[in-house]
Coordinates of C-alpha atoms and ligand atoms in Angstrom, one line a residue:
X53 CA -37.5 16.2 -1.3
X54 CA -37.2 12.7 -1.4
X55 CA -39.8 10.6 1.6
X56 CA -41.0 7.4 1.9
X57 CA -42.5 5.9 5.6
X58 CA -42.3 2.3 4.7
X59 CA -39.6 -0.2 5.7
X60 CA -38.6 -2.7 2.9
X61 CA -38.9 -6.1 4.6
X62 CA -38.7 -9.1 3.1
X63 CA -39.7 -7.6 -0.6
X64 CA -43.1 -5.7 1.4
X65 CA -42.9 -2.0 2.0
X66 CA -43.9 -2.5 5.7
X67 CA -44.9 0.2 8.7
X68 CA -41.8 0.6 10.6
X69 CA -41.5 -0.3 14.6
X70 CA -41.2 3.0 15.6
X71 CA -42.1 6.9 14.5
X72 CA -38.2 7.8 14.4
X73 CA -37.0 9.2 10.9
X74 CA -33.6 9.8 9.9
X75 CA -33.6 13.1 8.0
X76 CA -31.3 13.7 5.3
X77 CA -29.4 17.2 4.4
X78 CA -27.7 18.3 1.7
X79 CA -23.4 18.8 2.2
X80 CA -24.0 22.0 -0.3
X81 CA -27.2 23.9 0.5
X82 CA -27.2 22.4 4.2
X83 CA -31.4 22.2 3.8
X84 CA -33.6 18.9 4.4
X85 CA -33.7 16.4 1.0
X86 CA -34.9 13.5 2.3
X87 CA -36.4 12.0 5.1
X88 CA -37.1 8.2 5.7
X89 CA -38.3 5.4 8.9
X90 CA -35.4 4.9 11.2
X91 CA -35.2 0.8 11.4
X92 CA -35.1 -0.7 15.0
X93 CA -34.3 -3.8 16.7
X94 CA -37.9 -5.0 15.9
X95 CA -37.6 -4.4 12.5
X96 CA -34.2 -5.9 12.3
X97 CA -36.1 -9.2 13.6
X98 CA -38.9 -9.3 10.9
X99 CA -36.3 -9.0 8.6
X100 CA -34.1 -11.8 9.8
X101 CA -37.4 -13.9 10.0
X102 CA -38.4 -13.4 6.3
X103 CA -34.7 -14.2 5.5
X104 CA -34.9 -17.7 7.7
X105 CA -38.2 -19.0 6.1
X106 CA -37.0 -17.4 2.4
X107 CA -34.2 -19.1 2.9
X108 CA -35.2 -22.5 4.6
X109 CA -38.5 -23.1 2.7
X110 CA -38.4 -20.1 0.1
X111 CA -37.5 -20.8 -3.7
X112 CA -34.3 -18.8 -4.2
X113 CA -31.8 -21.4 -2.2
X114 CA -33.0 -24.0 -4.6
X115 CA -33.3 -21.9 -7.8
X116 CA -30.9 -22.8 -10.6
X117 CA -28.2 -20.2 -10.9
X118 CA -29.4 -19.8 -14.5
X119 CA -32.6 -18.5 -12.9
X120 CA -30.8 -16.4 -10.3
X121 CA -28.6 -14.8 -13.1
X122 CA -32.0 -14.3 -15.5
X123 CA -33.3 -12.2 -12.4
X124 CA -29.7 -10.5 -11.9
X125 CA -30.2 -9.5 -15.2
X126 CA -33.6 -8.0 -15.2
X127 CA -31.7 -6.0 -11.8
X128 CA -29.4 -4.7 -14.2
X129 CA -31.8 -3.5 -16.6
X130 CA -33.6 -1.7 -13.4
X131 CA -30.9 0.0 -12.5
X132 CA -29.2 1.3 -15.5
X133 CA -33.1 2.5 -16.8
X134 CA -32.6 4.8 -13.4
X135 CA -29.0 5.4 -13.7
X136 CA -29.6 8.9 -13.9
X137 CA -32.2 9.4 -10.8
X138 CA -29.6 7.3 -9.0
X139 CA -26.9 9.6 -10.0
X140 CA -28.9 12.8 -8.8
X141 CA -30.2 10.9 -5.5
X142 CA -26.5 10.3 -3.8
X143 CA -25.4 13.3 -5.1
X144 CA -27.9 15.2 -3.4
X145 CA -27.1 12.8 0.0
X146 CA -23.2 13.2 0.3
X147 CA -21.8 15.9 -2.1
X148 CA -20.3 13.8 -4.8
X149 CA -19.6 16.0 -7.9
X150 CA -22.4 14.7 -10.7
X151 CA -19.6 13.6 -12.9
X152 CA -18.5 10.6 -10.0
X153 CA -22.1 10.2 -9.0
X154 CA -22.8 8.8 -13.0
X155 CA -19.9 6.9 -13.0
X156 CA -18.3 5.8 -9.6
X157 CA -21.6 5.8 -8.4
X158 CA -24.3 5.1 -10.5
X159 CA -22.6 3.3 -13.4
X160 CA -19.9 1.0 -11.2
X161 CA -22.9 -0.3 -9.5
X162 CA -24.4 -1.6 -12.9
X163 CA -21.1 -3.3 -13.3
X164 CA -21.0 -5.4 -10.4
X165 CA -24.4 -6.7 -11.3
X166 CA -23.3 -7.6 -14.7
X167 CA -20.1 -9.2 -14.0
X168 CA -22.3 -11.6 -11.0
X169 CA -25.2 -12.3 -13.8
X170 CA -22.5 -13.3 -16.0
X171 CA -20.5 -15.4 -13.5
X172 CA -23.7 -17.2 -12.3
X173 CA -24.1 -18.5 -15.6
X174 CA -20.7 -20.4 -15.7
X175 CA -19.1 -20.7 -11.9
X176 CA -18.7 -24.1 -10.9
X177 CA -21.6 -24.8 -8.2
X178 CA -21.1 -28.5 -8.1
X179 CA -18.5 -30.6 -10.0
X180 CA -17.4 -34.3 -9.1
X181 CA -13.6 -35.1 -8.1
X182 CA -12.5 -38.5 -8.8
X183 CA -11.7 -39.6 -4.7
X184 CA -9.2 -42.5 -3.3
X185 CA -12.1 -45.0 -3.3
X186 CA -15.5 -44.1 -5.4
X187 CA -15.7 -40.1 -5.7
X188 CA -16.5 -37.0 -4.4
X189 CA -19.4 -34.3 -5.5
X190 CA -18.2 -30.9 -4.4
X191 CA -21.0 -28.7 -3.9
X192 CA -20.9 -24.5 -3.8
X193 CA -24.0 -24.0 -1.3
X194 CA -25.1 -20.5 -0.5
X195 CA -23.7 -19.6 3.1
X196 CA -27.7 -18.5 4.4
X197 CA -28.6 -15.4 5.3
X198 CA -26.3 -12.4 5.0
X199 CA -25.7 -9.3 6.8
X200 CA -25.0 -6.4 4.6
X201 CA -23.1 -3.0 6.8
X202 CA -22.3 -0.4 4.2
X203 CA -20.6 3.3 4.3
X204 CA -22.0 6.7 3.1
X205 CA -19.4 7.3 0.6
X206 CA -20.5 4.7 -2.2
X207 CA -23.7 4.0 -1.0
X208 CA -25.0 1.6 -3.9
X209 CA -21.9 0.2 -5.0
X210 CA -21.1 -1.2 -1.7
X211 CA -24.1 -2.7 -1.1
X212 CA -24.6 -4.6 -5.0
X213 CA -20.2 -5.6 -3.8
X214 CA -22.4 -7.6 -1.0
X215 CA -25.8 -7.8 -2.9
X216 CA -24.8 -9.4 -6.5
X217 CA -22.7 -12.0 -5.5
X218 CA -25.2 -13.1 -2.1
X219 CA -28.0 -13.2 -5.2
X220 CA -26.1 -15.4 -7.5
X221 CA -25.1 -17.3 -4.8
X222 CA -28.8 -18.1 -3.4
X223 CA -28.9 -16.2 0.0
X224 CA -30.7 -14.0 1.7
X225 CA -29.4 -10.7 2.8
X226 CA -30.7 -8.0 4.6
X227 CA -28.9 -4.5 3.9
X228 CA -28.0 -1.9 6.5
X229 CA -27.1 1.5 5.0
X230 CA -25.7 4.5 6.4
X231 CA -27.6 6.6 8.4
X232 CA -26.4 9.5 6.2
X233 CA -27.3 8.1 2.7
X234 CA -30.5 5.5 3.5
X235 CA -32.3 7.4 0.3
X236 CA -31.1 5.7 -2.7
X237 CA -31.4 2.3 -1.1
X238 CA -35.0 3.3 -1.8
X239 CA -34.6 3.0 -5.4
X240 CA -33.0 -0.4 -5.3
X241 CA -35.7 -1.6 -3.3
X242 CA -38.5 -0.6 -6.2
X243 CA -35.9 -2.1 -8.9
X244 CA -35.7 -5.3 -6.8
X245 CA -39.8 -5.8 -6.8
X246 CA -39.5 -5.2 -10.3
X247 CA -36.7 -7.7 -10.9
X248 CA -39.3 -10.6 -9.3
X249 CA -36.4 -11.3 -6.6
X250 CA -38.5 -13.8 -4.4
X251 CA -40.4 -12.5 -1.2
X252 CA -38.3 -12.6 2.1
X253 CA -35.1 -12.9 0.3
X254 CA -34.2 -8.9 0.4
X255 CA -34.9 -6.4 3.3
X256 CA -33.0 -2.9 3.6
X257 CA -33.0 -1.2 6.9
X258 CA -31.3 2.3 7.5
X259 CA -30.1 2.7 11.0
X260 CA -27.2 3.5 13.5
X261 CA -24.4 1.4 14.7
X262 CA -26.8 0.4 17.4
X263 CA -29.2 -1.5 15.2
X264 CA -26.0 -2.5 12.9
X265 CA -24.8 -4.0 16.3
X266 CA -27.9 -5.9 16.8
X267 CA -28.7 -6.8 13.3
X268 CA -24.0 -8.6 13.1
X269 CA -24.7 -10.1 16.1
X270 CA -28.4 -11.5 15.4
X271 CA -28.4 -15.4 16.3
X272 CA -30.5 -15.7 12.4
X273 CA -27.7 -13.9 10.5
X274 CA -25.0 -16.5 8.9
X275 CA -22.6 -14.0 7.3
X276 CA -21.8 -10.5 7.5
X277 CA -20.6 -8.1 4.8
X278 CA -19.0 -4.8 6.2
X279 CA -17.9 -1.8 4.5
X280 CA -16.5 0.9 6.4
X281 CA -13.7 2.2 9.0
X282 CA -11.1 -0.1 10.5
X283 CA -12.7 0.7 13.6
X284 CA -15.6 -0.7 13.1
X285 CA -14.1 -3.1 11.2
X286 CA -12.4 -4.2 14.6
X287 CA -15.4 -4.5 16.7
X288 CA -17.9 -6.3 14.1
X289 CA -14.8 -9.0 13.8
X290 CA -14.6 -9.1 17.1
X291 CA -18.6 -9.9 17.2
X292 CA -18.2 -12.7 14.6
X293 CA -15.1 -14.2 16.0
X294 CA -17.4 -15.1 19.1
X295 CA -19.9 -16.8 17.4
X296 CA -18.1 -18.1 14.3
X297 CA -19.8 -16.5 12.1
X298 CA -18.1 -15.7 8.5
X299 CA -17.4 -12.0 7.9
X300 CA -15.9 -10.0 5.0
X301 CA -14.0 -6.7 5.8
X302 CA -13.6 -4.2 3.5
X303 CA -11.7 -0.9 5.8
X304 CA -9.7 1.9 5.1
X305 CA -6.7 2.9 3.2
X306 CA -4.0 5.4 2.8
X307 CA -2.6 4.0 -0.8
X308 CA 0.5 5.4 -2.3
X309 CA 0.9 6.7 -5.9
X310 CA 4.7 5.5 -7.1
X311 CA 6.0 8.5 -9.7
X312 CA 9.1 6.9 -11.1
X313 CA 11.9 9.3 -12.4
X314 CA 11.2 8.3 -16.0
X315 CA 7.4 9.2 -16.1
X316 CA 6.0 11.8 -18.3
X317 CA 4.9 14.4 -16.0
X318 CA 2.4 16.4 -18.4
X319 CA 0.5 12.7 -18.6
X320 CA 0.8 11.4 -15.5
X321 CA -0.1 14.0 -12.8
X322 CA -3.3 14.9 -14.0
X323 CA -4.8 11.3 -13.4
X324 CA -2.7 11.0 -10.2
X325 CA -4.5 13.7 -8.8
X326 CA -7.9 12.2 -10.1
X327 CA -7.0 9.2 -7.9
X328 CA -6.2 11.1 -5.0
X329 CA -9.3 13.6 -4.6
X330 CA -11.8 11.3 -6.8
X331 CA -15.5 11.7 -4.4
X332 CA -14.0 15.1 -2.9
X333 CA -11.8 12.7 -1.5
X334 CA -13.5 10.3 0.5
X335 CA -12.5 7.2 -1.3
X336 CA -11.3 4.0 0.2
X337 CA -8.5 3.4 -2.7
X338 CA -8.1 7.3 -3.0
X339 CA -3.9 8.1 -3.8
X340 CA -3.0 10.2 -1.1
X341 CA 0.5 9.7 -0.8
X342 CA 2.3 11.1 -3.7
X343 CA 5.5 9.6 -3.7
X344 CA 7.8 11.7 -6.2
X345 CA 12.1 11.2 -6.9
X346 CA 14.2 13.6 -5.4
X347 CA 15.7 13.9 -8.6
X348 CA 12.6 15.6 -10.0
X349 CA 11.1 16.4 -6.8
X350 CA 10.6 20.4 -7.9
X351 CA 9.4 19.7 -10.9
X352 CA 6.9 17.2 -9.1
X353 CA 5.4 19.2 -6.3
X354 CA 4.9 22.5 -9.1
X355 CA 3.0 20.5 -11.2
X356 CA 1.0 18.8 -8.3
X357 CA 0.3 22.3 -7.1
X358 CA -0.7 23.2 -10.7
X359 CA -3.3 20.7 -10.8
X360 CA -4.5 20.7 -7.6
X361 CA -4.9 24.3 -7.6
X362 CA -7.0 24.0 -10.8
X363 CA -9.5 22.1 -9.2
X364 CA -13.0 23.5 -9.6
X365 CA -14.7 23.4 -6.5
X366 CA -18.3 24.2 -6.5
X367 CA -22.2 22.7 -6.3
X368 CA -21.6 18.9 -7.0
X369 CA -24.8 18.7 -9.4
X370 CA -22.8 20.7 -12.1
X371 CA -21.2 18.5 -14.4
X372 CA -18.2 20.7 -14.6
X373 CA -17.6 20.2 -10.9
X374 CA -14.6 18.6 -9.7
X375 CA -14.5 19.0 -5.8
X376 CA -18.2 19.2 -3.7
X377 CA -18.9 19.2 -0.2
X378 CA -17.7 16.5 2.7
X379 CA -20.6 14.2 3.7
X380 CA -21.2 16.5 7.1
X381 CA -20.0 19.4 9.0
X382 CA -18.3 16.6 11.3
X383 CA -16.8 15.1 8.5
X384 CA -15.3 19.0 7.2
X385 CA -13.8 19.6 10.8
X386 CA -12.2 16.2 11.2
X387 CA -10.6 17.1 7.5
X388 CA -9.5 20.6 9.2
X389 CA -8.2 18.8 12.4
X390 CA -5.6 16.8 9.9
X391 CA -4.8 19.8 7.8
X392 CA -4.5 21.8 11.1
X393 CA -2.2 18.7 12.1
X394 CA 0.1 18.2 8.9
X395 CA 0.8 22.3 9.7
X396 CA 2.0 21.6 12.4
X397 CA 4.0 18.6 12.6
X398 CA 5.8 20.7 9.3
X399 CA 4.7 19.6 6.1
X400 CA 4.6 22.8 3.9
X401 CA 1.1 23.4 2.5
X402 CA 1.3 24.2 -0.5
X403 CA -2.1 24.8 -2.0
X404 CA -5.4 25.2 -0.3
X405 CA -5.4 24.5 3.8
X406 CA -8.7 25.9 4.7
X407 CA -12.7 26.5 3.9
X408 CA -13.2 27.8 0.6
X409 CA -14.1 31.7 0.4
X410 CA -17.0 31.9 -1.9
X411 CA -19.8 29.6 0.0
X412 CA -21.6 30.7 2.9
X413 CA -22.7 27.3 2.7
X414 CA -21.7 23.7 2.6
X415 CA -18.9 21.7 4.4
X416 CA -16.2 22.2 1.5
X417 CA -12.4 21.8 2.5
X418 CA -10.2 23.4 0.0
X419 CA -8.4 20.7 -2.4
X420 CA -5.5 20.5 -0.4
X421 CA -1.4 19.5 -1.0
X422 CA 1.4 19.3 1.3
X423 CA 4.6 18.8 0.0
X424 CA 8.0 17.8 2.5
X425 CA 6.0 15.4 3.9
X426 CA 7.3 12.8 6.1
X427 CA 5.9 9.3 6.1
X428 CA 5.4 9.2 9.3
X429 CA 3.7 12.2 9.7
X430 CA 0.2 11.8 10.9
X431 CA -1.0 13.2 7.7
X432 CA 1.1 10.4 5.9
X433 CA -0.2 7.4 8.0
X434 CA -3.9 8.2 8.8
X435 CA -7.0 8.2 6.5
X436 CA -8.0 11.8 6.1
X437 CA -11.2 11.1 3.6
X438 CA -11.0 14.6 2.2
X439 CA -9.4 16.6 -0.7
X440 CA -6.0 16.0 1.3
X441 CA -2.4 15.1 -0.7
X442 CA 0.5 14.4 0.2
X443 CA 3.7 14.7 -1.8
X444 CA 6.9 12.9 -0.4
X445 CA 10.4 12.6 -1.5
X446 CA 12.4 9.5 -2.2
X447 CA 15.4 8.5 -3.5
X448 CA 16.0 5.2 -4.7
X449 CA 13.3 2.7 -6.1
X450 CA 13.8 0.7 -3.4
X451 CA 13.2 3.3 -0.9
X452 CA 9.9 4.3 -2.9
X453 CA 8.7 0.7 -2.1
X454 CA 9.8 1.0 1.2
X455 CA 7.6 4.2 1.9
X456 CA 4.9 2.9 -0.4
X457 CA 4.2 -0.1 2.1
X458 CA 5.3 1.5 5.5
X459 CA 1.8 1.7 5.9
X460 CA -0.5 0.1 8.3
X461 CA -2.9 0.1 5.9
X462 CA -2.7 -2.4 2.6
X463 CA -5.8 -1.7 0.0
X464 CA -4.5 -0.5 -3.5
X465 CA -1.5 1.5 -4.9
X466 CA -0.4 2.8 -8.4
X467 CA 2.6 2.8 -10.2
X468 CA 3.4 5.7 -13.0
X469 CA 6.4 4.8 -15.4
X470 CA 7.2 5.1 -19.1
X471 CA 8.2 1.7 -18.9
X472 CA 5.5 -0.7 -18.3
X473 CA 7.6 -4.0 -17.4
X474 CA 9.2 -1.8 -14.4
X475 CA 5.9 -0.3 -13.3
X476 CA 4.5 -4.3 -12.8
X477 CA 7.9 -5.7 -11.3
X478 CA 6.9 -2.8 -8.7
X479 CA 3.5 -3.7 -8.3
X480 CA 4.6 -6.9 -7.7
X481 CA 6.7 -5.6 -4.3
X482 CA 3.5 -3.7 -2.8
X483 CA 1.8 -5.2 -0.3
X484 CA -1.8 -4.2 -1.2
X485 CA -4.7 -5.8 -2.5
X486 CA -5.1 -4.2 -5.7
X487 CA -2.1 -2.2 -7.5
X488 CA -2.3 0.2 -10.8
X489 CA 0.1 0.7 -13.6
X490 CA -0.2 3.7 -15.2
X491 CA -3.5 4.6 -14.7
X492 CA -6.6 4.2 -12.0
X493 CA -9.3 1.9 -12.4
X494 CA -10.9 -1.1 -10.3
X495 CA -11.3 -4.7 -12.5
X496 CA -14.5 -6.0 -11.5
X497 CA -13.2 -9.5 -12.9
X498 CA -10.1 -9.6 -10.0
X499 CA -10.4 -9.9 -6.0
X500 CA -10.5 -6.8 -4.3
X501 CA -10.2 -5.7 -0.3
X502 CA -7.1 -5.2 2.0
X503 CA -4.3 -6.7 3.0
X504 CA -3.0 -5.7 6.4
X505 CA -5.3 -3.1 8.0
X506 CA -7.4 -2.8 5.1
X507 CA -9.8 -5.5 5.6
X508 CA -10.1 -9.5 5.5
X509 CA -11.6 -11.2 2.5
X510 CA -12.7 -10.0 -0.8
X511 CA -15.3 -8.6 -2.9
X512 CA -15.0 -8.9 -6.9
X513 CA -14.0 -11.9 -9.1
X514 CA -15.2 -15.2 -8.5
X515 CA -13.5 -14.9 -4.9
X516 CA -16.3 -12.2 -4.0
X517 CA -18.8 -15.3 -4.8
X518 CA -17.3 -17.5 -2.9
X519 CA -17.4 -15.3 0.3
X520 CA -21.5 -15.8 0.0
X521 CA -20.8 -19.5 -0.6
X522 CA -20.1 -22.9 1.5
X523 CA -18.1 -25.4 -0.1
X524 CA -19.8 -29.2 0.3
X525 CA -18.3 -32.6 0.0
X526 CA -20.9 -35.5 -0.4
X527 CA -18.7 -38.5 -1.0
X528 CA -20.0 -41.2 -3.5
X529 CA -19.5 -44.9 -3.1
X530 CA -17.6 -46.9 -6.1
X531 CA -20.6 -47.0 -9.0
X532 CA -22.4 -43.7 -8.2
X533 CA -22.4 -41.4 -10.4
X534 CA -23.9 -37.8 -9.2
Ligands
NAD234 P1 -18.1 3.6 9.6 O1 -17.3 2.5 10.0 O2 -18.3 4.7 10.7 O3 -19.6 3.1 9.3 C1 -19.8 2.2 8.2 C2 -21.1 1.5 8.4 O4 -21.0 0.7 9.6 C3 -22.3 2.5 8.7 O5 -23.5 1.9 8.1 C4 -22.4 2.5 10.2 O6 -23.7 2.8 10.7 C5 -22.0 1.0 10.5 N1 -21.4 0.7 11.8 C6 -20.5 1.5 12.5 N2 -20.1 0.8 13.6 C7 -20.8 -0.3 13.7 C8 -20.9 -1.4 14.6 N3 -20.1 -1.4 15.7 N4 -21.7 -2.4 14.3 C9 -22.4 -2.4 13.2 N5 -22.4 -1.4 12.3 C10 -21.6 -0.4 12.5 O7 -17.5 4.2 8.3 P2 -18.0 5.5 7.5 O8 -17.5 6.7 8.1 O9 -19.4 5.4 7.2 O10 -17.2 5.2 6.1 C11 -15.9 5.6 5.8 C12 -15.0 4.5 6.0 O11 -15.3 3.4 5.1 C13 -13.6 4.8 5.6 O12 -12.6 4.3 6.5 C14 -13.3 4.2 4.2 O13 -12.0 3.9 3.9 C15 -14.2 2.9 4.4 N6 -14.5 2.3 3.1 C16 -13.8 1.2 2.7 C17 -14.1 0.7 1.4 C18 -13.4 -0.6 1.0 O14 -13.9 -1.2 0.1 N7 -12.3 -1.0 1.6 C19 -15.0 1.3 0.6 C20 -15.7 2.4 1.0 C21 -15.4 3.0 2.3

């Protein structure tokens, strides 16, 4: 059982506002595992106060980024020395199989802060443009004090997408996590006291969408971060749009995997189907659609079926585990509702379409695959975030694009070809923000977030440091030299 009744405020474990606590229950044995403070509007304002001064009077603004990226580094060390307590801590929150909590979880995260230390070392902050008359010193200055919203589904990763980059940039930040996984944040905060990040600069604050609310629209907050639904997404735009305020999106997706007619179907279904039900399926870039050529389409939907069938569902802290619980009962019956759906609007289930028979316990939805499926069935347009895939039929390459971005939704894609030239020249016709050939992976060197639906801005690459950064032109009379 994992309890703490501090706030993290400002780098001080602090009292919280109020007696609420947000308890925390494991997906598989449905019994208590945590329990932590609820953060209020109160707290939300002592953060945002430590985050002013840090940032107005505090050392990190004016901290070389050499310094920023020594104490990035120190972060890293932190982190990967607790890799495995990290690992075992979200698992036990949301249900993620151990295997994805070492590596999508616990391991990605330890990338992000790597890439940022290593990018803080060389990024242009300030360089100086030769100008019409004398010149012009272009300055990279951190964007203030950021807003951090993340989901439950990678709970550390998103925030170090929003955390790494605001730190090598020089901000402050103060982190919101989900209500359903505010444990592991925990962990961070003890690695971030060890790491000597200066006081004020970091404060973590698990809460509701209330507080969240409060804390995007506070008049001390200069950026927000968001992670989560394209609902949400909506209204916290919405909130910054009034006042101006910069804002990164990162939302949903329903991303299609491309099998051309020349792939190798004993190599390539297997990691397809990885893509597609990686985190028991609740994955922003998860490959739900399927889309397979009618001129193999048999052969397709039997080996799909094959896989997907073989899937070992069970308890998510055994390595050998493939498919765990959903995050919540909610989350289970909203999975149902689209099965129940795709059933009905006449796809043809093929495998799975219901609750597994062997637990009395835990909110597990049978991996899942419908084949005949129409793209514009509901199942085909909307983000089920569960064990849920799709297979549908095309004919031509051009019609495989064609379904691939009749989408309102525009985050990532794959391509699977035994010829690699093709498989990029299609990539190149998807309109998502990331694309795959021939296998699944994200670059932590390149840009990623949505086009269309799927968000506004990026995280990654040197553009995710830029979103925690406000270009500055000081223009230099003839015979200055910066
Ligand atoms: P959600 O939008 O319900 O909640 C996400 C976070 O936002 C939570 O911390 C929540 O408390 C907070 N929140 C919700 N409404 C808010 C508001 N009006 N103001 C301020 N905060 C608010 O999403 P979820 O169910 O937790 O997560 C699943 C969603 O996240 C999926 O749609 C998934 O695709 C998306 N996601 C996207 C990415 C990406 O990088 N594109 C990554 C992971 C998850």
């Amino acid at each position: 059982m994992f309890e703490r009744d501090t706030l993290y405020i400002g780098g001080s474990h602090e009292k919280p506002s109020s007696s609420d606590m947000i308890d925390v229950y494991s997906p598989f044995t449905e019994e208590r595992v945590g329990r932590v403070p609820e953060a209020h509007e109160a707290d939300v304002d002592r953060a945002v106060t430590a985050a002013r001064h840090a940032f107005e009077e505090g050392p990190w603004a004016r901290s070389t980024p050499a310094e920023r990226a020594d104490v990035l580094d120190k972060l890293l060390l932190g982190l990967q020395m607790r890799s495995g307590d990290i690992a075992s801590l979200i698992s036990s929150e949301m249900g993620c199989p151990m295997s994805f909590a070492h590596a999508g979880q616990a391991f990605a995260t330890t990338m992000v802060v790597e890439f940022y230390a290593q990018l803080a070392r060389t990024f242009p902050f300030e360089e100086t443009r030769p100008s019409m008359v004398g010149s012009a010193l272009v300055r990279q200055e951190p964007v203030g004090v950021a807003a951090a919203i993340v989901p439950w589904n990678v709970p550390l990763f998103t925030i170090m997408l929003k955390l790494a980059p605001a730190l090598a940039a020089g901000c402050s930040i103060v982190i919101k996590p989900a209500p359903e996984t505010p444990l592991d944040a925990y962990l961070l905060a003890d690695v971030l006291d060890e790491a000597g990040v200066p006081k004020g600069v970091v404060s973590i604050l698990p809460g509701g969408r209330q507080m969240g609310e409060y804390l995007v629209t506070h008049p001390g907050i200069d950026k927000v971060g968001f992670t989560g639904s394209t609902a949400a997404g909506r209204k916290i735009a919405a909130l910054c749009g009034e006042r101006l305020r910069r804002v990164t999106l990162e939302l949903g997706g329903k991303s299609a995997a491309i099998v051309c007619d020349d792939a190798d179907f004993n190599e390539v279904i297997a990691p397809i189907v990885g893509a597609g039900t990686m985190n028991n399926g609740q994955a922003c870039v998860a490959q739900t659609r399927i889309l397979l050529p009618k001129s193999r389409y048999k052969e397709g939907v039997e080996a799909l079926a094959a896989a997907v069938g073989a899937l070992k569902v069970g308890d998510p802290s055994d390595f050998s585990t493939e498919i765990g619980p959903l995050v919540a009962e909610r989350q289970r019956d909203r999975v149902l509702g689209y099965v129940a759906k795709g059933k009905a609007e006449g796809a043809r289930c093929v495998v799975g379409g219901g609750r597994p028979k062997d637990f009395a316990k835990g909110y597990f939805v049978e991996p899942t695959l419908f084949a005949d499926v129409d793209n514009k069935m509901t199942v085909a347009q909307e983000e089920i975030f569960g064990p849920v895939l799709c297979a549908i039929p095309y004919e031509t390459e051009a019609d495989a694009i064609r379904i691939a971005n009749d989408s309102e939704y525009g985050l990532s894609g794959s391509v699977w070809t035994s010829d690699p030239k093709r498989g990029i020249e299609i990539a190149r016709r998807i309109r998502t923000g990331t694309h795959n050939v021939n296998f699944f992976m994200m670059a932590m060197t390149g840009p990623f977030g949505g086009f269309k639906n799927s968000g506004l801005g990026r995280e990654l690459g040197p553009e995710g440091l830029r979103a925690y950064l406000e270009p500055k032109t000081i223009c230099l009379a003839p015979g200055i030299e910066p």
